[in-house]
Amino acid sequence: MDLAAAPPALLTRRHLHVAGDWVDPSSGDTIPVENPATGSIVGEVPAGTPADVDRAVAAARAAFPGWAATAPEQRAAHLDRLHAALAARADEIARTVATELGTPLKLATRVQAGLPLTVLRSMVDLAARPAAEHTVGNSLVVREPVGVVGAITPWNYPLHQVVAKVAPALAAGCTVVLKPSELTPLTAYLLFDAITEAGLPPGVVNLVPGTGPVAGEALAAHPDVDLVSFTGSTATGRRIARLAAERLARVSLELGGKSANVVLADADLPTAVKVGVGNALLNSGQTCTAWTRMLVHRDRYAEALDLVAAAVAGYRLGDPFDPATRLGPLASAAQAQRVRDHVDRALADGARLVAGGPDAPLPSQGHFVAPTVFADVHPDSALAQEEVFGPVLAVIPFADTDEAVAIANNSRYGLAGAVWSADEDAALAVARRMRTGQVDVNGGAFNPLAPFGGYKQSGLGRELGAYGVEEFTELKAIQR
Ligand code: NAD
């Protein structure tokens, strides 16, 4: 047996990480961790309590003055050691994500393990820069760390979402309490193994696993947390903003999306469709930035639908550890059921099924949903408006560029998007008109230094790059 391709061994964790130590939780309650490709329980973690959150926040508060006063190059050196310790665990991270989330191992290696390393590397460089100061008239304007950060993260990119908060918070001089998703807590433990090995000062980063309603709410509502940085659903984001509003704590929210992929009449259609389908199905469609609405000019619509159906037929479902697998399961039975309900609703609403659907063949076990494409989706219908968070693509025709922009912007979300055209200026003009935080023109590559975040109900604030570090700072004006 090829060990590198096997599930990892250590899947039960019994401790929290507080003040630099692995410590016992205050309660014996645990949360089971499931392998969604089989439905079997593979491990468990403690169910953190409000008392555990109190202890972790106190540790972060105690560590804050020292970390905030640490020189930027020393903070960068800590992050550099953390990068090395995490990189040494890349295989184990990929195998753990493949096990607790079901991401196919190849994709888990490239994205689930690779992306956080890229982001952490960028933060090492940013941490080394002294905080920007500038003079305005008689004022010296300085940036200071905001304080103790409560970080609450989802399951779809279990390490990336954590690193995208923890690394810039540390770079800015903040200390952190992390509550990872209860569906994928094991990957977060690997980060804390790396934190221990890297020798970060005690209390600078703390881990309390647990459920959203108990540990998550306790962290979001905690009077000693200065900023709550949350990634997850828009509904939970609203709840967290309400809890933080009670004490006027800062919030950063990275929420849902329903992003539009606009394919203009002169686009390189085979490429636009191939990349577009790949984007919509990435991680079984459980990607907040997924281009889940493909908008195609009427002149190319029939041709595009044929290409979409052919592309989707190439996505083989199966065991995440099988190299032939291109699509894994959904993260949980509940998530798979939500996606099936969206498919049923789209059929009831009269959308035309082009691929997949409720009767498509599936593996005999696990929370699988077939990649599914609907054509002629009405821009106001539930499928065009609601985030499905599964492998479901809506294809919508448009007559001209104004209509394409209107459909793209007909959404309460505004996280990502794409435009394809042989005329880059025309594509850029459409990109500028889209009310969304990120737009990729002709497949422009992901840039870890670019700001990431949403317009409208896709969130508040930005992550990544220097913008992501600024999110964890306050501005102070000193008059002389
Ligand atoms: P979720 O909102 O259910 O949970 C996210 C996190 O919040 C988990 O850790 C959960 O335990 C916690 N939580 C739940 N209820 C809480 C409460 N009342 N108080 C405090 N914490 C609570 O989201 P999910 O199902 O884990 O993730 C899927 C959603 O996340 C999708 O809507 C997706 O679009 C969104 N998402 C957004 C981004 C982004 O960057 N914009 C990235 C990934 C996922």
Coordinates of C-alpha atoms and ligand atoms in Angstrom, one line a residue:
M1 CA 0.0 0.0 0.0
D2 CA 1.2 3.5 -0.9
L3 CA 1.3 5.1 2.6
A4 CA 1.4 8.7 1.1
A5 CA -2.0 8.0 -0.5
A6 CA -3.6 6.5 2.7
P7 CA -5.7 8.3 5.3
P8 CA -3.6 9.7 8.2
A9 CA -3.3 7.8 11.5
L10 CA -3.9 10.4 14.2
L11 CA -7.6 11.3 14.0
T12 CA -8.6 11.7 17.6
R13 CA -7.5 14.8 19.5
R14 CA -8.2 15.3 23.2
H15 CA -6.9 18.8 24.0
L16 CA -7.3 22.5 23.4
H17 CA -4.3 24.6 22.7
V18 CA -4.1 27.4 25.2
A19 CA -1.2 29.6 26.4
G20 CA 1.3 27.5 24.5
D21 CA 0.2 24.1 25.9
W22 CA -2.0 21.3 25.0
V23 CA -4.6 21.5 27.9
D24 CA -7.6 19.4 29.0
P25 CA -11.0 20.8 28.0
S26 CA -13.4 21.7 30.8
S27 CA -16.0 19.1 29.7
G28 CA -15.7 15.5 28.5
D29 CA -18.1 16.1 25.6
T30 CA -16.7 15.4 22.2
I31 CA -17.6 16.0 18.5
P32 CA -17.3 13.0 16.1
V33 CA -15.4 13.6 12.8
E34 CA -16.9 11.8 9.8
N35 CA -15.3 10.7 6.5
P36 CA -18.0 12.0 4.1
A37 CA -16.8 9.6 1.3
T38 CA -17.8 6.6 3.5
G39 CA -20.1 8.0 6.2
S40 CA -17.9 6.4 8.9
I41 CA -16.7 8.1 12.0
V42 CA -12.9 8.5 11.8
G43 CA -12.0 10.5 14.9
E44 CA -13.2 13.0 17.5
V45 CA -12.3 16.3 19.1
P46 CA -13.4 18.1 22.3
A47 CA -16.6 20.1 22.3
G48 CA -15.2 23.4 23.6
T49 CA -17.3 25.3 26.2
P50 CA -17.7 29.0 27.0
A51 CA -15.3 28.3 30.0
D52 CA -12.7 27.0 27.5
V53 CA -13.2 30.1 25.4
D54 CA -12.8 32.3 28.5
R55 CA -9.5 30.6 29.2
A56 CA -8.2 31.0 25.7
V57 CA -9.2 34.6 25.4
A58 CA -7.5 35.4 28.7
A59 CA -4.3 33.7 27.3
A60 CA -4.5 35.8 24.1
R61 CA -5.1 39.0 26.1
A62 CA -2.1 38.2 28.3
A63 CA 0.1 37.6 25.3
F64 CA -1.0 40.7 23.4
P65 CA 1.2 43.4 24.8
G66 CA 4.4 41.4 24.3
W67 CA 3.5 40.3 20.7
A68 CA 2.3 43.8 19.7
A69 CA 5.7 45.1 20.9
T70 CA 7.7 42.4 19.1
A71 CA 9.8 43.9 16.3
P72 CA 8.4 43.2 12.8
E73 CA 11.5 41.2 11.7
Q74 CA 11.1 39.0 14.8
R75 CA 7.4 38.4 14.1
A76 CA 8.4 37.6 10.5
A77 CA 11.0 35.1 11.7
H78 CA 8.3 33.4 13.8
L79 CA 6.0 33.2 10.7
D80 CA 8.9 31.9 8.6
R81 CA 9.5 29.0 11.1
L82 CA 5.8 28.3 11.1
H83 CA 5.9 28.2 7.3
A84 CA 8.7 25.6 7.5
A85 CA 6.9 23.5 10.1
L86 CA 3.6 23.6 8.1
A87 CA 5.4 22.8 4.8
A88 CA 6.9 19.7 6.4
R89 CA 3.3 18.5 7.1
A90 CA 1.9 19.2 3.6
D91 CA 1.3 15.5 2.8
E92 CA -0.4 15.0 6.1
I93 CA -2.5 18.1 5.6
A94 CA -3.7 16.9 2.2
R95 CA -4.5 13.4 3.5
T96 CA -6.4 14.9 6.5
V97 CA -8.5 17.2 4.3
A98 CA -9.2 14.3 1.9
T99 CA -10.4 12.3 4.9
E100 CA -12.5 14.8 6.9
L101 CA -13.8 16.8 3.9
G102 CA -13.5 14.4 0.9
T103 CA -11.4 16.6 -1.4
P104 CA -9.7 14.4 -4.0
L105 CA -6.1 13.9 -2.8
K106 CA -4.5 15.6 -5.9
L107 CA -6.6 18.7 -5.4
A108 CA -6.1 18.6 -1.7
T109 CA -2.4 18.6 -2.2
R110 CA -2.4 21.4 -4.7
V111 CA -5.0 23.7 -3.1
Q112 CA -5.9 22.6 0.4
A113 CA -2.3 22.2 1.5
G114 CA -0.5 24.3 -1.2
L115 CA -2.6 27.5 -1.0
P116 CA -2.2 28.2 2.7
L117 CA 1.6 27.8 2.3
T118 CA 1.5 30.4 -0.5
V119 CA -0.5 32.8 1.7
L120 CA 1.7 32.2 4.7
R121 CA 4.8 32.8 2.7
S122 CA 3.3 36.2 1.5
M123 CA 2.6 37.1 5.1
V124 CA 6.2 36.4 6.2
D125 CA 7.3 39.1 3.8
L126 CA 4.5 41.5 4.9
A127 CA 5.2 40.9 8.6
A128 CA 8.8 42.0 8.1
R129 CA 7.7 45.5 7.0
P130 CA 7.3 48.1 9.8
A131 CA 3.7 49.3 10.1
A132 CA 3.2 52.2 7.7
E133 CA 3.3 55.7 9.3
H134 CA 2.7 58.9 7.5
T135 CA 2.4 62.6 8.3
V136 CA -0.7 64.7 7.5
G137 CA -0.2 68.4 8.4
N138 CA 0.7 68.3 12.1
S139 CA -0.4 64.7 12.6
L140 CA 1.6 61.6 12.7
V141 CA -0.7 58.8 11.6
V142 CA 0.2 55.3 12.8
R143 CA -1.3 51.9 12.5
E144 CA -1.5 49.7 15.6
P145 CA -2.7 46.1 16.1
V146 CA -6.4 46.0 16.9
G147 CA -5.9 43.5 19.9
V148 CA -7.3 40.1 20.5
V149 CA -8.9 38.4 17.5
G150 CA -11.6 35.8 17.5
A151 CA -11.3 33.8 14.3
I152 CA -14.2 31.5 13.3
T153 CA -13.8 29.5 10.1
P154 CA -15.8 27.1 7.8
W155 CA -15.1 23.6 6.5
N156 CA -14.7 24.1 2.8
Y157 CA -11.0 25.1 2.8
P158 CA -10.2 24.2 6.4
L159 CA -6.6 25.3 6.5
H160 CA -6.7 28.1 4.0
Q161 CA -9.5 29.9 5.8
V162 CA -7.6 29.6 9.1
V163 CA -4.2 30.8 7.7
A164 CA -5.9 33.7 5.8
K165 CA -6.9 35.0 9.3
V166 CA -4.2 33.8 11.7
A167 CA -1.2 34.8 9.5
P168 CA -2.2 38.5 8.8
A169 CA -3.4 38.9 12.4
L170 CA 0.0 37.8 13.7
A171 CA 1.8 39.9 11.1
A172 CA -0.2 43.0 12.4
G173 CA 0.8 42.2 16.0
C174 CA -2.6 40.8 17.2
T175 CA -3.1 37.6 19.2
V176 CA -5.7 35.0 18.2
V177 CA -8.3 32.5 19.5
L178 CA -9.3 30.1 16.7
K179 CA -12.6 28.2 16.6
P180 CA -12.4 26.0 13.4
S181 CA -15.4 24.3 11.8
E182 CA -16.7 21.3 13.8
L183 CA -16.9 19.4 10.5
T184 CA -13.2 19.7 9.8
P185 CA -11.3 20.3 13.0
L186 CA -8.5 17.9 12.5
T187 CA -6.7 20.0 9.9
A188 CA -6.6 22.9 12.4
Y189 CA -4.8 20.6 14.8
L190 CA -2.0 20.1 12.3
L191 CA -1.5 23.9 12.2
F192 CA -1.2 23.8 16.0
D193 CA 1.3 21.0 15.8
A194 CA 3.3 23.3 13.5
I195 CA 2.8 26.3 15.8
T196 CA 4.2 24.2 18.7
E197 CA 7.2 23.1 16.6
A198 CA 7.8 26.6 15.4
G199 CA 7.9 27.8 19.1
L200 CA 5.5 30.7 18.8
P201 CA 5.3 32.6 22.1
P202 CA 2.7 31.1 24.5
G203 CA -0.8 32.5 24.1
V204 CA -0.2 34.2 20.7
V205 CA -2.4 31.7 19.0
N206 CA -4.9 29.5 20.8
L207 CA -7.3 26.7 19.7
V208 CA -10.8 25.9 21.0
P209 CA -12.7 23.4 18.8
G210 CA -16.4 23.3 19.2
T211 CA -19.8 23.9 17.7
G212 CA -21.0 27.3 16.3
P213 CA -23.8 27.8 18.7
V214 CA -21.7 27.1 21.8
A215 CA -18.0 27.9 21.3
G216 CA -18.6 30.1 18.3
E217 CA -21.1 32.3 20.0
A218 CA -19.0 32.5 23.2
L219 CA -16.1 33.7 21.1
A220 CA -18.1 36.2 19.0
A221 CA -19.8 37.6 22.1
H222 CA -16.7 37.7 24.3
P223 CA -16.2 41.1 25.9
D224 CA -12.4 40.8 25.6
V225 CA -12.3 40.0 21.9
D226 CA -11.6 43.2 19.9
L227 CA -12.2 41.9 16.4
V228 CA -14.2 38.9 15.2
S229 CA -12.9 37.6 11.9
F230 CA -15.5 35.2 10.4
T231 CA -15.7 33.2 7.2
G232 CA -18.9 31.2 6.6
S233 CA -22.5 31.6 5.6
T234 CA -24.2 34.9 5.3
A235 CA -26.8 33.9 7.9
T236 CA -24.1 33.1 10.5
G237 CA -22.3 36.3 9.5
R238 CA -25.4 38.3 10.3
R239 CA -25.7 36.6 13.7
I240 CA -22.0 37.3 14.5
A241 CA -22.3 41.0 13.5
R242 CA -25.3 41.3 15.9
L243 CA -23.3 39.7 18.8
A244 CA -20.3 42.0 18.1
A245 CA -22.5 45.0 17.8
E246 CA -23.5 44.7 21.4
R247 CA -20.1 45.9 22.4
L248 CA -19.2 47.6 19.1
A249 CA -16.4 45.1 18.5
R250 CA -14.9 45.2 15.0
V251 CA -16.0 42.5 12.5
S252 CA -14.6 41.1 9.3
L253 CA -17.0 38.9 7.4
E254 CA -16.2 36.7 4.4
L255 CA -19.5 35.3 3.4
G256 CA -21.4 33.5 0.5
G257 CA -21.5 34.2 -3.2
K258 CA -23.4 33.6 -6.4
S259 CA -20.7 34.7 -8.9
A260 CA -21.3 35.3 -12.6
N261 CA -19.0 34.0 -15.4
V262 CA -19.7 36.3 -18.3
V263 CA -18.8 34.8 -21.7
L264 CA -19.0 37.5 -24.4
A265 CA -19.7 36.6 -28.1
D266 CA -16.1 36.8 -29.2
A267 CA -14.7 34.6 -26.3
D268 CA -12.4 31.6 -26.8
L269 CA -15.4 29.4 -26.0
P270 CA -13.7 26.0 -25.4
T271 CA -11.3 27.6 -22.9
A272 CA -14.0 29.8 -21.2
V273 CA -16.2 26.7 -20.7
K274 CA -13.5 24.4 -19.6
V275 CA -12.1 26.8 -17.0
G276 CA -15.7 27.9 -16.1
V277 CA -16.9 24.4 -15.4
G278 CA -13.7 23.6 -13.5
N279 CA -14.2 26.7 -11.3
A280 CA -17.9 25.9 -10.7
L281 CA -17.1 22.3 -9.7
L282 CA -13.9 23.0 -7.7
N283 CA -14.1 21.2 -4.3
S284 CA -17.5 19.7 -5.4
G285 CA -18.8 23.2 -5.8
Q286 CA -18.1 24.0 -2.1
T287 CA -16.2 27.2 -2.9
C288 CA -17.4 30.6 -1.9
T289 CA -16.0 32.2 -5.1
A290 CA -17.4 29.5 -7.5
W291 CA -18.7 30.9 -10.8
T292 CA -22.1 29.2 -10.4
R293 CA -23.9 31.3 -13.0
M294 CA -22.5 31.0 -16.5
L295 CA -23.8 33.9 -18.7
V296 CA -23.4 33.2 -22.4
H297 CA -24.1 35.4 -25.4
R298 CA -27.1 34.0 -27.4
D299 CA -25.0 33.6 -30.5
R300 CA -22.8 31.0 -28.8
Y301 CA -25.4 29.6 -26.3
A302 CA -26.1 26.2 -28.0
E303 CA -22.4 25.7 -28.7
A304 CA -21.6 26.5 -25.1
L305 CA -24.2 24.1 -23.7
D306 CA -22.7 21.2 -25.8
L307 CA -19.2 22.1 -24.5
V308 CA -20.5 22.3 -20.9
A309 CA -22.1 18.9 -21.1
A310 CA -19.0 17.3 -22.5
A311 CA -16.8 18.9 -19.8
V312 CA -19.0 17.8 -17.0
A313 CA -19.0 14.2 -18.3
G314 CA -15.3 14.1 -17.7
Y315 CA -15.7 14.6 -13.9
R316 CA -15.5 11.2 -12.3
L317 CA -17.0 10.8 -8.7
G318 CA -15.4 8.5 -6.2
D319 CA -13.0 7.8 -3.4
P320 CA -10.9 10.9 -2.7
F321 CA -7.8 8.6 -2.4
D322 CA -8.3 7.1 -5.9
P323 CA -6.1 9.1 -8.4
A324 CA -8.8 8.8 -11.0
T325 CA -11.4 10.7 -8.9
R326 CA -12.1 14.3 -9.9
L327 CA -15.0 15.0 -7.6
G328 CA -15.4 14.0 -4.0
P329 CA -18.5 13.9 -1.9
L330 CA -20.2 16.9 -0.2
A331 CA -18.9 17.6 3.3
S332 CA -21.9 16.2 5.2
A333 CA -25.2 14.4 4.7
A334 CA -27.0 17.7 5.6
Q335 CA -25.0 19.6 2.9
A336 CA -25.7 16.9 0.3
Q337 CA -29.4 17.1 1.1
R338 CA -29.4 20.9 0.8
V339 CA -27.9 20.6 -2.6
R340 CA -30.4 17.9 -3.7
D341 CA -33.2 20.2 -2.5
H342 CA -31.9 23.0 -4.7
V343 CA -31.8 20.6 -7.7
D344 CA -35.4 19.6 -7.1
R345 CA -36.5 23.2 -6.8
A346 CA -34.7 24.1 -10.1
L347 CA -36.6 21.3 -11.8
A348 CA -39.9 22.4 -10.3
D349 CA -39.1 26.0 -11.5
G350 CA -38.8 24.8 -15.1
A351 CA -35.0 25.0 -15.6
R352 CA -33.8 22.6 -18.4
L353 CA -31.5 19.7 -17.1
V354 CA -28.4 19.5 -19.3
A355 CA -26.2 17.1 -17.2
G356 CA -26.5 15.2 -13.9
G357 CA -29.7 15.6 -11.9
P358 CA -31.4 13.4 -9.3
D359 CA -31.2 10.2 -11.4
A360 CA -27.5 10.3 -12.3
P361 CA -25.5 7.3 -11.1
L362 CA -23.6 7.8 -7.8
P363 CA -21.0 5.8 -5.7
S364 CA -22.8 3.3 -3.4
Q365 CA -21.8 5.1 -0.2
G366 CA -20.9 8.6 0.9
H367 CA -22.6 12.0 0.5
F368 CA -22.3 12.3 -3.2
V369 CA -24.3 14.5 -5.6
A370 CA -23.7 14.3 -9.3
P371 CA -22.3 17.4 -11.1
T372 CA -25.5 19.0 -12.5
V373 CA -26.1 21.7 -15.1
F374 CA -29.2 23.6 -15.8
A375 CA -29.9 25.7 -18.9
D376 CA -32.4 28.5 -19.5
V377 CA -32.3 29.4 -15.8
H378 CA -34.4 32.5 -15.1
P379 CA -32.1 35.2 -13.6
D380 CA -34.7 35.8 -10.8
S381 CA -35.2 32.1 -10.0
A382 CA -34.0 30.5 -6.8
L383 CA -31.2 28.7 -8.6
A384 CA -29.9 31.9 -10.0
Q385 CA -30.3 33.8 -6.7
E386 CA -29.4 31.3 -3.9
E387 CA -26.0 29.9 -3.0
V388 CA -26.2 26.1 -3.5
F389 CA -22.6 25.3 -2.3
G390 CA -22.5 22.1 -4.4
P391 CA -21.7 20.9 -7.9
V392 CA -24.6 22.7 -9.6
L393 CA -24.1 25.2 -12.5
A394 CA -26.8 27.5 -13.9
V395 CA -26.4 28.6 -17.6
I396 CA -28.2 31.8 -18.6
P397 CA -28.3 33.4 -22.1
F398 CA -27.9 37.2 -22.7
A399 CA -28.5 39.3 -25.8
D400 CA -26.0 42.1 -25.3
T401 CA -23.4 43.4 -22.8
D402 CA -25.8 45.6 -20.9
E403 CA -28.0 42.7 -20.3
A404 CA -25.0 40.5 -19.2
V405 CA -24.0 43.2 -16.7
A406 CA -27.6 43.6 -15.4
I407 CA -27.9 39.8 -14.9
A408 CA -24.5 39.5 -13.3
N409 CA -25.4 42.3 -10.8
N410 CA -28.9 40.9 -10.2
S411 CA -27.7 39.3 -6.9
R412 CA -27.6 40.1 -3.3
Y413 CA -24.0 38.7 -3.3
G414 CA -20.9 40.2 -4.9
L415 CA -17.8 38.0 -4.1
A416 CA -16.2 37.0 -7.4
G417 CA -16.8 36.8 -11.1
A418 CA -15.2 36.4 -14.5
V419 CA -15.3 37.8 -18.0
W420 CA -14.1 36.2 -21.3
S421 CA -13.5 38.1 -24.5
A422 CA -11.0 38.3 -27.4
D423 CA -11.0 42.1 -26.7
E424 CA -9.3 42.6 -23.4
D425 CA -10.5 46.2 -23.1
A426 CA -14.1 45.1 -23.6
A427 CA -13.7 42.5 -20.9
L428 CA -12.1 45.0 -18.6
A429 CA -15.0 47.4 -19.2
V430 CA -17.4 44.7 -18.1
A431 CA -15.2 43.7 -15.1
R432 CA -15.4 47.4 -13.9
R433 CA -19.2 47.4 -14.1
M434 CA -19.6 44.2 -12.1
R435 CA -20.5 44.9 -8.4
T436 CA -18.2 42.3 -7.0
G437 CA -15.0 42.1 -5.0
Q438 CA -12.9 40.1 -7.5
V439 CA -13.1 39.5 -11.3
D440 CA -10.9 37.3 -13.4
V441 CA -10.4 38.4 -17.0
N442 CA -9.7 35.5 -19.5
G443 CA -8.7 33.2 -16.7
G444 CA -6.4 35.7 -14.8
A445 CA -4.5 33.8 -12.1
F446 CA -5.2 33.9 -8.4
N447 CA -3.0 36.5 -6.7
P448 CA -2.3 36.1 -3.0
L449 CA -1.4 39.8 -2.7
A450 CA -4.7 41.1 -4.1
P451 CA -7.5 42.1 -1.7
F452 CA -10.1 39.4 -1.3
G453 CA -13.6 40.0 0.0
G454 CA -17.2 40.8 -1.0
Y455 CA -19.5 43.6 -2.0
K456 CA -23.1 43.5 -0.7
Q457 CA -24.1 40.5 1.4
S458 CA -20.8 38.7 0.5
G459 CA -19.2 40.4 3.4
L460 CA -17.4 43.3 5.1
G461 CA -13.6 44.0 4.9
R462 CA -10.9 42.3 2.9
E463 CA -8.4 39.5 3.4
L464 CA -5.0 38.7 1.9
G465 CA -2.0 40.9 1.0
A466 CA -1.3 44.2 2.7
Y467 CA -5.1 44.8 2.8
G468 CA -5.6 41.7 4.9
V469 CA -2.9 42.9 7.4
E470 CA -4.6 46.3 7.6
E471 CA -7.9 44.7 8.5
F472 CA -6.3 43.8 11.9
T473 CA -5.1 47.3 12.7
E474 CA -6.5 50.6 14.2
L475 CA -5.5 54.0 13.0
K476 CA -4.1 56.5 15.4
A477 CA -3.5 60.2 14.8
I478 CA -0.9 62.0 17.0
Q479 CA -0.9 65.8 16.8
R480 CA 2.3 67.7 17.4
Ligands
NAD1 P1 -21.4 28.3 8.7 O1 -21.8 29.7 8.8 O2 -22.4 27.3 9.1 O3 -20.2 28.0 9.8 C1 -19.0 28.7 9.7 C2 -18.4 28.7 11.1 O4 -19.2 29.5 11.9 C3 -18.2 27.4 11.7 O5 -17.0 27.3 12.5 C4 -19.4 27.3 12.6 O6 -19.2 26.4 13.7 C5 -19.5 28.7 13.1 N1 -20.8 29.1 13.6 C6 -22.0 28.6 13.2 N2 -23.0 29.2 13.8 C7 -22.5 30.1 14.7 C8 -22.9 31.1 15.6 N3 -24.3 31.2 15.8 N4 -22.1 31.8 16.2 C9 -20.7 31.7 16.0 N5 -20.2 30.8 15.2 C10 -21.1 30.0 14.5 O7 -20.8 28.1 7.3 P2 -20.2 26.7 6.7 O8 -21.4 25.9 6.4 O9 -19.1 26.2 7.6 O10 -19.5 27.2 5.4 C11 -20.2 27.4 4.2 C12 -20.5 28.9 4.0 O11 -19.3 29.6 4.1 C13 -21.0 29.2 2.6 O12 -22.1 30.0 2.6 C14 -19.8 29.8 1.9 O13 -20.1 30.7 0.8 C15 -19.2 30.5 3.0 N6 -17.8 30.8 2.7 C16 -17.3 32.1 2.4 C17 -16.0 32.3 2.1 C18 -15.5 33.7 1.8 O14 -14.3 33.9 1.9 N7 -16.3 34.6 1.5 C19 -15.1 31.3 2.2 C20 -15.6 30.0 2.5 C21 -16.9 29.8 2.8

